[in-house]
CSV table of C-alpha atoms in Angstrom, one decimal:
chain,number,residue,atom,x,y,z
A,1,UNK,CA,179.8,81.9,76.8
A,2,UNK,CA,182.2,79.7,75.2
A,3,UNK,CA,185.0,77.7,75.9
A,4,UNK,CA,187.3,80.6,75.8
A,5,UNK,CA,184.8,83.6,77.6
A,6,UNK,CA,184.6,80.8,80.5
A,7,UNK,CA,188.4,81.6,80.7
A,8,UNK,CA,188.2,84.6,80.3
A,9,UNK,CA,186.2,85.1,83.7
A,10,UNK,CA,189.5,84.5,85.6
A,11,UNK,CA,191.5,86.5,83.1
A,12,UNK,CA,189.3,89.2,83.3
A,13,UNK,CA,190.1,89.1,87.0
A,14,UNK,CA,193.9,89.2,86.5
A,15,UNK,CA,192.9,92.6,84.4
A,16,UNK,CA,190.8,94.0,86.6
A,17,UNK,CA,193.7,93.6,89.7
A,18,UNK,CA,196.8,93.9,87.6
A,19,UNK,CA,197.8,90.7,88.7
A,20,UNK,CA,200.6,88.6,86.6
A,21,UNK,CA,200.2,85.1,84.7
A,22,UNK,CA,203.5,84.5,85.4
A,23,UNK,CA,204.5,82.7,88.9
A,24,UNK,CA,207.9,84.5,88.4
A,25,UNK,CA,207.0,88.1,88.0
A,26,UNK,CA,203.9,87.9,91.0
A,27,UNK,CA,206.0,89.6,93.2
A,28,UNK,CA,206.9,92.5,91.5
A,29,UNK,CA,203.1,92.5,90.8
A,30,UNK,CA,202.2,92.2,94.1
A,31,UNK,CA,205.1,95.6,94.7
A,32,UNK,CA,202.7,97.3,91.7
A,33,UNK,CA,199.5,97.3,93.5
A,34,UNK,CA,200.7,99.0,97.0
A,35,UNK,CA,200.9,102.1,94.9
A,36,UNK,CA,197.3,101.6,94.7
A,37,UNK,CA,196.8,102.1,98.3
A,38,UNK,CA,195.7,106.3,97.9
A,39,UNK,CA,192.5,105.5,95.7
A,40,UNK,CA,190.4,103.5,98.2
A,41,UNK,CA,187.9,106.0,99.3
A,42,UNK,CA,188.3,107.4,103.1
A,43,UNK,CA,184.3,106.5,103.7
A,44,UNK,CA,181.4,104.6,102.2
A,45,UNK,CA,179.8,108.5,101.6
A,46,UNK,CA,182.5,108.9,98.8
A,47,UNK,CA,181.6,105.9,96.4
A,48,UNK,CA,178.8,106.1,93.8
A,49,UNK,CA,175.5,104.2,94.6
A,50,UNK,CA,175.0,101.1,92.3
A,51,UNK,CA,171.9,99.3,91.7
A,52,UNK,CA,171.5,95.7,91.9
A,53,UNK,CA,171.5,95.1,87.5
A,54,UNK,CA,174.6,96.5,87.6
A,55,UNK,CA,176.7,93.6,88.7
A,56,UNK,CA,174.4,91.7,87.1
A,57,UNK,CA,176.8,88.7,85.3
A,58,UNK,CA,175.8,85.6,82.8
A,59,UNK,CA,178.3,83.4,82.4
A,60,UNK,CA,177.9,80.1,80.1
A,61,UNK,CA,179.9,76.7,80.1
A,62,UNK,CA,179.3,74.6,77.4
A,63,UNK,CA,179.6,71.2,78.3
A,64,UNK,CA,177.5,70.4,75.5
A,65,UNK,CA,179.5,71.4,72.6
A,66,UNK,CA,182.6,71.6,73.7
A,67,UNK,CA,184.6,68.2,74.1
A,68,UNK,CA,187.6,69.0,75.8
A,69,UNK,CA,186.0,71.2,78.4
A,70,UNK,CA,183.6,68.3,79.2
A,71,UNK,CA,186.3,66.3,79.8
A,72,UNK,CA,187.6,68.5,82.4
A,73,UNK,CA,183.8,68.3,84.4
A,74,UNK,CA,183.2,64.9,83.9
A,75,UNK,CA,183.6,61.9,86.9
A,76,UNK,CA,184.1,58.5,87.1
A,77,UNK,CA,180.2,57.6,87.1
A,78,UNK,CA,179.4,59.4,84.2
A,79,UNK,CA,178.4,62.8,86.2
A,80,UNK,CA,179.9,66.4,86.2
A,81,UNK,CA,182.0,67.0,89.4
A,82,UNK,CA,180.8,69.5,91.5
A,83,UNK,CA,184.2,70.3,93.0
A,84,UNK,CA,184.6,71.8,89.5
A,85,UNK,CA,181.2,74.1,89.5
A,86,UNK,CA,182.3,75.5,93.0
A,87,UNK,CA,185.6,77.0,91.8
A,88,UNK,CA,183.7,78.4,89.2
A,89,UNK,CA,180.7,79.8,91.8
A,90,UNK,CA,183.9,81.1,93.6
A,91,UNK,CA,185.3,83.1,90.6
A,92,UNK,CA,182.1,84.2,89.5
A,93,UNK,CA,181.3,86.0,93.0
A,94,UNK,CA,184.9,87.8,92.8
A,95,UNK,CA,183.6,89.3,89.1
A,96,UNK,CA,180.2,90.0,90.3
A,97,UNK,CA,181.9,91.7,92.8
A,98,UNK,CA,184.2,93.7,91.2
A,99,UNK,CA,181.9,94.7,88.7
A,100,UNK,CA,179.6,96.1,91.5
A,101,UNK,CA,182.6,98.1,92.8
A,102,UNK,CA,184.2,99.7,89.0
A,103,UNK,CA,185.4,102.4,88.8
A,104,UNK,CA,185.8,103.9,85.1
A,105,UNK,CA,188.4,106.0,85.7
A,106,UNK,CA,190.9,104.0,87.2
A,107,UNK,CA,193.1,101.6,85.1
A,108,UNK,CA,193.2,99.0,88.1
A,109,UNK,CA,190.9,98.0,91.2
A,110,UNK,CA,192.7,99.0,94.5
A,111,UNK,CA,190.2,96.5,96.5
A,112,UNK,CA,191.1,93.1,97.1
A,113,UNK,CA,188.1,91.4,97.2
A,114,UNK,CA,188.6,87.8,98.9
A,115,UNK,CA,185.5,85.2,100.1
A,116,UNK,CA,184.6,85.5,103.5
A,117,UNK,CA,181.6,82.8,103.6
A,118,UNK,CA,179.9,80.8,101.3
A,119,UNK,CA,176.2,81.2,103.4
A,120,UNK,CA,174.4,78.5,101.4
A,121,UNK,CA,174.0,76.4,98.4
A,122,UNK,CA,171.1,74.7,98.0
A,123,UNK,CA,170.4,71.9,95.4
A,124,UNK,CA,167.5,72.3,93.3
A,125,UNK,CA,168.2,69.2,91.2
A,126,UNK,CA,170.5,66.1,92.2
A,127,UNK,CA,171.9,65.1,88.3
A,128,UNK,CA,173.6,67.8,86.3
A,129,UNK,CA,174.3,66.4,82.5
A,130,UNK,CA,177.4,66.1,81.9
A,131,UNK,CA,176.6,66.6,78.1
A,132,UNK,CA,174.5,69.5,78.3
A,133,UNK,CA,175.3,73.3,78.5
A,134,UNK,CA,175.0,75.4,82.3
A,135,UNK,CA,174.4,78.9,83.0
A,136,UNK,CA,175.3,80.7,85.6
A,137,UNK,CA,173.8,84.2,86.5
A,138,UNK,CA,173.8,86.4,89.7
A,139,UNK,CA,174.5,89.5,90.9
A,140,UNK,CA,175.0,91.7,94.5
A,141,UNK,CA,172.0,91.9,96.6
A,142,UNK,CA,172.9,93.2,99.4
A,143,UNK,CA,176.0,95.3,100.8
A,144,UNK,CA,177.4,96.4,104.5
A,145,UNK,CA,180.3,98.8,104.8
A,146,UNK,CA,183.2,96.3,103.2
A,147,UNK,CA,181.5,93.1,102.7
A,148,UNK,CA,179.3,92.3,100.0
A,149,UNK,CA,176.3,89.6,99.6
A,150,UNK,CA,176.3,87.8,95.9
A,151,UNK,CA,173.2,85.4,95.0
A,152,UNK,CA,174.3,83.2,91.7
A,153,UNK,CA,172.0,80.6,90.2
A,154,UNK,CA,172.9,77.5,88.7
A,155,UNK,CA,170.7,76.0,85.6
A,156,UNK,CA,171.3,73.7,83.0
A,157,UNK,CA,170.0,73.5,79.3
A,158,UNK,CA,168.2,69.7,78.9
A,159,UNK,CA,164.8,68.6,77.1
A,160,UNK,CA,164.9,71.8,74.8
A,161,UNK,CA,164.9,74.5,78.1
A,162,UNK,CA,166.7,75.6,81.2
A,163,UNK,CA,166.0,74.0,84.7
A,164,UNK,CA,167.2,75.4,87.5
A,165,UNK,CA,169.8,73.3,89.2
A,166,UNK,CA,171.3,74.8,92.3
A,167,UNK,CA,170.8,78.7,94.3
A,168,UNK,CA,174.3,80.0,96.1
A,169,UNK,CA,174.6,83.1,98.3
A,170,UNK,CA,178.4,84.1,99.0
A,171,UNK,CA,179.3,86.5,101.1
A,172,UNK,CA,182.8,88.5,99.9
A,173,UNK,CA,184.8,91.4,101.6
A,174,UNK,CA,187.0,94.2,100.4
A,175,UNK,CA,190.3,94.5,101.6
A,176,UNK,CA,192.9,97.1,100.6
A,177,UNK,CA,195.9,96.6,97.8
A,178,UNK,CA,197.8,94.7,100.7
A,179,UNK,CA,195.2,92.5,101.6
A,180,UNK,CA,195.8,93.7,105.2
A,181,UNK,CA,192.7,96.0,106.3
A,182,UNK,CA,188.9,96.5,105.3
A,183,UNK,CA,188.3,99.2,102.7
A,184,UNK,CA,184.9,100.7,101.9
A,185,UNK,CA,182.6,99.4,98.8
A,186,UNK,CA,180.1,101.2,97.1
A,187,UNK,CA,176.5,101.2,98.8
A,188,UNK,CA,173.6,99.6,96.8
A,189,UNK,CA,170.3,101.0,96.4
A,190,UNK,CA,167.1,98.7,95.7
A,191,UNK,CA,164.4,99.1,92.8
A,192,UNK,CA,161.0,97.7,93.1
A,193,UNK,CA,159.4,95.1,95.3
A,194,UNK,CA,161.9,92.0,93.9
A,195,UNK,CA,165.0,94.1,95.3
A,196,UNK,CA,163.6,94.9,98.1
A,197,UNK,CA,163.1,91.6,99.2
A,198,UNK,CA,166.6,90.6,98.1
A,199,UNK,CA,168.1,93.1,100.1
A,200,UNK,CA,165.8,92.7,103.1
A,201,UNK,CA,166.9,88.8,103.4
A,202,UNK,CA,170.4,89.7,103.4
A,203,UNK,CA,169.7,91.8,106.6
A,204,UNK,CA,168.7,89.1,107.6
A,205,UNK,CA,171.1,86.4,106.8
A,206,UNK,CA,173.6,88.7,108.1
A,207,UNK,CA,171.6,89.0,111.5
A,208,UNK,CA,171.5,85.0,111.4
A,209,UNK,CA,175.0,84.6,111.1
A,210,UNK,CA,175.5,87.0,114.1
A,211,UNK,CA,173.3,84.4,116.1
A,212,UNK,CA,174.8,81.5,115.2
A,213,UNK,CA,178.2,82.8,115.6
A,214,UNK,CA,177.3,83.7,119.0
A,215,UNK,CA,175.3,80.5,119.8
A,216,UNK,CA,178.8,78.4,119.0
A,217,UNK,CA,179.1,75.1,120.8
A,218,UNK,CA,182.7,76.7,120.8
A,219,UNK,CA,181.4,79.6,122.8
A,220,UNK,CA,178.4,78.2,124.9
A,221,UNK,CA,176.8,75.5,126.2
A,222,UNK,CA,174.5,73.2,124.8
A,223,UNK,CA,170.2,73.9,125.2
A,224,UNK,CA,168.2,71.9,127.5
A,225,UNK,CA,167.2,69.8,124.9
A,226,UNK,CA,170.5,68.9,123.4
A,227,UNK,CA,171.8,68.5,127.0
A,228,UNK,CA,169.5,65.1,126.6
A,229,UNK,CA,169.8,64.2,123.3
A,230,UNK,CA,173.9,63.6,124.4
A,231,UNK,CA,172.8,61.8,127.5
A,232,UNK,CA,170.5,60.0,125.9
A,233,UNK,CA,173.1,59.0,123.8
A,234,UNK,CA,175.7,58.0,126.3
A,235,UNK,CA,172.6,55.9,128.2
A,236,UNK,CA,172.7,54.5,125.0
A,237,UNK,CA,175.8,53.0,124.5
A,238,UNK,CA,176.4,51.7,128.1
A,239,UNK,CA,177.0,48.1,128.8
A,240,UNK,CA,174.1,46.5,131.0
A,241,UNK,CA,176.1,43.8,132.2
A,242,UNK,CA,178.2,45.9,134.3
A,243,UNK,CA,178.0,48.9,136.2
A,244,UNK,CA,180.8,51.5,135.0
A,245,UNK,CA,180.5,54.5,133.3
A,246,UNK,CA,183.3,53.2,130.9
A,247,UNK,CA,182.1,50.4,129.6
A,248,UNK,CA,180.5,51.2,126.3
A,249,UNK,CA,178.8,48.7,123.5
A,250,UNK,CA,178.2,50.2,120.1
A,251,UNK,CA,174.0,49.7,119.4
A,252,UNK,CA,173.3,47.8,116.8
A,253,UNK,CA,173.1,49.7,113.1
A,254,UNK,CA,175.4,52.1,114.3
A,255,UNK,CA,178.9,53.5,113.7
A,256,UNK,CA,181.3,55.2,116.7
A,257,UNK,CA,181.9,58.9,115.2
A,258,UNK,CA,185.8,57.9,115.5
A,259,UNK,CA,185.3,55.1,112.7
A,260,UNK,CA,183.8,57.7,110.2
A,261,UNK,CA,187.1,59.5,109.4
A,262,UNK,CA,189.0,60.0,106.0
A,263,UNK,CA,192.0,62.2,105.8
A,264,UNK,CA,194.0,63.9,103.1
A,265,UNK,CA,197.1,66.1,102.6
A,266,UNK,CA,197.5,68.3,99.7
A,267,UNK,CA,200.7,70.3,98.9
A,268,UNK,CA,200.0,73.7,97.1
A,269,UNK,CA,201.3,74.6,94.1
A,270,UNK,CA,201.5,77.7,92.7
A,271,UNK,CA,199.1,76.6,89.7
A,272,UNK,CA,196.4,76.4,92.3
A,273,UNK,CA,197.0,80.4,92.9
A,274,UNK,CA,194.3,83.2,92.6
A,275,UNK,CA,194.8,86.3,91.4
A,276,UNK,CA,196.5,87.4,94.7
A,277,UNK,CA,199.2,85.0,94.9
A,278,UNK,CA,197.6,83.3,97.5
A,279,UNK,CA,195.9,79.1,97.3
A,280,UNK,CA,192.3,80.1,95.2
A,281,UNK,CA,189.4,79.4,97.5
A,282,UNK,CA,187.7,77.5,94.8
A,283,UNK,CA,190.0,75.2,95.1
A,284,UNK,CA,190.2,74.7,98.6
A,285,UNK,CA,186.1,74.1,98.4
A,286,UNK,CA,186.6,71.4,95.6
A,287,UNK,CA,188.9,69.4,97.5
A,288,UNK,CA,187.3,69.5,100.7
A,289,UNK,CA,183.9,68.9,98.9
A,290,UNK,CA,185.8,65.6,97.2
A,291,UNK,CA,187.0,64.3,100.7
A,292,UNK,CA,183.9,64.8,102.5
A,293,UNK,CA,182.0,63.4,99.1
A,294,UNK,CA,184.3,60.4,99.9
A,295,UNK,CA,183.7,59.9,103.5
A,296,UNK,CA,179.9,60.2,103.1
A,297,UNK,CA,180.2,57.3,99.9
A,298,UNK,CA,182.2,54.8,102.6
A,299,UNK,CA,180.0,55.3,105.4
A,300,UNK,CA,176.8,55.2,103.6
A,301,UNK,CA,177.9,52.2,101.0
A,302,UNK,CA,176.2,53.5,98.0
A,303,UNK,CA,176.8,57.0,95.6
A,304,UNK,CA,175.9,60.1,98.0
A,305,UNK,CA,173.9,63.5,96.4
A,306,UNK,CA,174.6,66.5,97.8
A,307,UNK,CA,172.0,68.3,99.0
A,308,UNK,CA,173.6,71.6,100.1
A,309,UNK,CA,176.7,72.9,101.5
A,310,UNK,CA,176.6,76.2,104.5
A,311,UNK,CA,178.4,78.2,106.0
A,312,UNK,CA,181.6,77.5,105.0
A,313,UNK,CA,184.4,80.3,106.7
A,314,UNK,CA,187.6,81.6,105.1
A,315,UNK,CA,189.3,82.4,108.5
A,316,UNK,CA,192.5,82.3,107.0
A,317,UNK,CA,194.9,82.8,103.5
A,318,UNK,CA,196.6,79.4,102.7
A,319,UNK,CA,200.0,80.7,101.1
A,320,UNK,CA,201.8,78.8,98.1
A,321,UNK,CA,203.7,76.3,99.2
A,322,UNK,CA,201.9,75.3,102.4
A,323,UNK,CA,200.7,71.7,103.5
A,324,UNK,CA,197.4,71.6,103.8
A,325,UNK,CA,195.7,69.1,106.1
A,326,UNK,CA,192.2,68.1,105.1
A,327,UNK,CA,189.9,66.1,108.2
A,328,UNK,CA,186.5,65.0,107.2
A,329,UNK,CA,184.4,63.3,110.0
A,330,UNK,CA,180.9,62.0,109.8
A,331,UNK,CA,179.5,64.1,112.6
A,332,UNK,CA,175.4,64.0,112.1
A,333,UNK,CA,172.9,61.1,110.9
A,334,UNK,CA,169.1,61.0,110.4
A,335,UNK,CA,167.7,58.2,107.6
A,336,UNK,CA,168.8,58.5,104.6
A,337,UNK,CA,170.8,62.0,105.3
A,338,UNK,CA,174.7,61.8,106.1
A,339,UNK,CA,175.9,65.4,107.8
A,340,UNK,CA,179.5,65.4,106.8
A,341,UNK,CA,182.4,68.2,108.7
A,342,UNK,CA,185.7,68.9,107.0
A,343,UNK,CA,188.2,70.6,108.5
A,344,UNK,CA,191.1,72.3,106.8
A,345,UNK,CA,194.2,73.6,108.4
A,346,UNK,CA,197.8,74.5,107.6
A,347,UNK,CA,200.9,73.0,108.7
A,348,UNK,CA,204.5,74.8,109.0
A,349,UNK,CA,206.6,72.3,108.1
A,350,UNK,CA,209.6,74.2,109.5
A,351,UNK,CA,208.0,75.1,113.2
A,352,UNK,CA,205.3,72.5,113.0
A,353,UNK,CA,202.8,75.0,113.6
A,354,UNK,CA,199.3,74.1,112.8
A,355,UNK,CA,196.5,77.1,111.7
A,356,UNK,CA,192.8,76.2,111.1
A,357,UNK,CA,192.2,78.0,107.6
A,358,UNK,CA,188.6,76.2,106.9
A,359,UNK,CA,185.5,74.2,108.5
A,360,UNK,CA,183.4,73.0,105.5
A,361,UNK,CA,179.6,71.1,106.0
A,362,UNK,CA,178.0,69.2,103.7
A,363,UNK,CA,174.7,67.5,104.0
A,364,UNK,CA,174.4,64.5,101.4
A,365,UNK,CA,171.4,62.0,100.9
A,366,UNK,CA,171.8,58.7,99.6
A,367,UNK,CA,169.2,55.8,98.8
A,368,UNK,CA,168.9,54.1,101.8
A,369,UNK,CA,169.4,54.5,105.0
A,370,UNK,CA,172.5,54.3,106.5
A,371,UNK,CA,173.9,53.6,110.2
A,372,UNK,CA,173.3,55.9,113.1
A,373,UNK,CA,176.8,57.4,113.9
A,374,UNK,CA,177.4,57.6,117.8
A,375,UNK,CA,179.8,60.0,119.4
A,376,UNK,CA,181.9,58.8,122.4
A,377,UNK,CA,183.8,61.8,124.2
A,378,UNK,CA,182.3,64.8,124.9
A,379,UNK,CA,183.9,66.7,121.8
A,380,UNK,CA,182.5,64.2,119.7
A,381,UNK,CA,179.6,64.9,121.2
A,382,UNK,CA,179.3,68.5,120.8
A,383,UNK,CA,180.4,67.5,116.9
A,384,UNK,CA,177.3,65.6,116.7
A,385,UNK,CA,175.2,68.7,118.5
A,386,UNK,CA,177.1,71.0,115.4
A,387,UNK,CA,176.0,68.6,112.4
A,388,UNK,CA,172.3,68.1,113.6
A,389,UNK,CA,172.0,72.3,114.0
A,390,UNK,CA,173.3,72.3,110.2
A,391,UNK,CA,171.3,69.4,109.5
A,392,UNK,CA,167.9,70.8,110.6
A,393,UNK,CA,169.1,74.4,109.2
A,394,UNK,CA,169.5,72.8,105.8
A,395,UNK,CA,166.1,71.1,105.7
A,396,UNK,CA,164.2,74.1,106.9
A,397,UNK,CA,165.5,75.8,103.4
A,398,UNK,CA,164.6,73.3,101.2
């Protein structure tokens, strides 16, 4: 699509939710849509089937041929910044979405539909042109009771065809008018073999994330195996010259995990806003994408690529007007690969209250290989644990 349609994605959005371009008439918008509240259906059984080329959505930005647009996407080195292509992933799953949900006969969508998890995104290509057009395309693949799987592909137009460039699976839920509780979404019914398989996989990304989630370093301890890899670590590091458990020497070609820091604050405008009035997730994942981007360029001494990004959780709304506290830590090594954790939270100016909102991983490889990075407490430690599960996750999808 043009210049213009590529807009029109988020305005389209505003329409579908009633939502207001104006900062100083949102809360009479946000008044509007609790009227809204007596449409959501009272169970699943209620809502129409869908099939799968229903949401179906191609979306086109034209890098190419439109100057001022490119502008926008382009980086200091010449590239397009992906910070920029995942706000637009982000907007894109809201409208695939919503499209899977319409409803014909109703003026305005009483679902608030919000990301919940960005599962994976996986680079099929490391240089996207920033002179050359991208399409986007995806569509719902698989559905629960509120929350909704969308797969979006990434290519880009260059030597006279398309080439794929990246695969991203979002998972989104439905919340009512107020934001406040689940609501129901319309079930989704397979065709063919192709669907099939679609909708088998997110059974079982869904059962994965159930497994991991309860196979948290935050939750339980560490395997056998990584029991010794952090011992092995700590033998590591001790000083043979005397005998004392604190007495630690950094090995040589390495970096301690507390040296591999970079920090940021950002305060939130109301231009960042989504269509709820609340800080757009898209932009959330661009600057935490930038930060960690960053960190992994320092430590590595050379350009990073990303590889893929996973599991990324919305646990919580950032509101307009909110600091926002952005720690990204080197947490996992292996040759050429840099595992890089940023974590996001919110601060209360007023009762100095801090809220985790976001834990972002990114897995970047550069051309050489870098320093080992060493953890020293036992929370670093279980850091390093966390970015070497991600790590090895991420390379058994490639």
């Amino acid at each position: 699509m043009t210049s213009q349609r590529r807009q029109s994605v988020r305005n389209r959005l505003r329409e579908i939710v009633g939502a207001s371009t104006n900062w100083r008439d949102h809360q009479q918008a946000l008044a509007d849509r609790l009227s809204l509240s007596n449409q959501l259906a009272g169970s699943q059984d209620e809502l129409p089937v869908r099939r799968m080329k229903d949401s179906y959505i191609e979306a086109h930005l034209p890098l190419g041929t439109d100057p001022t647009l490119r502008e926008k996407y382009l980086n200091y080195l010449k590239g397009v910044r992906f910070g920029r292509i995942l706000e637009d992933l982000d907007s894109l799953a809201v409208l695939i979405c919503y499209s899977h949900t319409h409803n014909k006969t109703l003026q305005r969508s009483p679902l608030s539909i919000v990301t919940a998890l960005v599962d994976k995104i996986d680079m099929r290509k490391q240089i996207i042109h920033p002179d050359c057009d991208i399409k986007f395309t995806g569509h719902v693949t698989w559905v629960g009771k509120t929350s909704i799987e969308a797969k979006m592909h990434m290519s880009q137009y260059h030597g006279g065809a398309y080439t794929p460039v990246l695969d991203a699976t979002f998972v989104m839920v439905a919340r009512d008018p107020e934001n406040k509780r689940a609501a129901f979404v319309n079930p989704l019914k397979p065709e063919g073999i192709e669907e099939e398989k679609l909708f088998h996989q997110g059974e079982i990304n869904k059962t994965r994330r159930i497994e991991l989630t309860t196979a948290s370093l935050l939750k339980v301890a560490p395997t056998a195996e990584e029991r010794k890899i952090v011992h092995s670590l700590f033998l590591n590091t001790l000083d043979s010259k005397t005998v004392s458990f604190r007495s630690r020497v950094l090995p040589p070609n390495s970096v301690w995990m507390e040296d591999a820091k970079v920090k940021g604050l950002e305060i939130c405008h109301p231009q960042e806003r989504n269509i709820f009035n609340r800080i757009f997730g898209g932009f959330l994942m661009r600057k935490a994408y930038e930060l960690g981007w960053a960190n992994a360029c320092v430590y590595g001494g050379c350009r990073p690529n990303l590889v893929a990004v996973d599991d990324i959780l919305f646990r919580k709304p950032v509101e307009i007007g909110s600091l926002l506290l952005l720690s990204s830590q080197v947490c996992y090594t292996e040759g050429k690969y840099i595992q890089v954790r940023v974590h996001t939270e919110v601060l209360d100016p007023l009762t100095r209250q801090h809220n985790t909102t976001n834990v972002f991983h990114f897995t970047f490889v550069t051309d050489k290989d870098v320093p080992n990075i060493v953890p020293q407490s036992y929370g670093e430690s279980m850091l390093y644990l966390d970015g070497k599960r991600h790590f090895n996750q991420t390379l058994e999808s490639q």
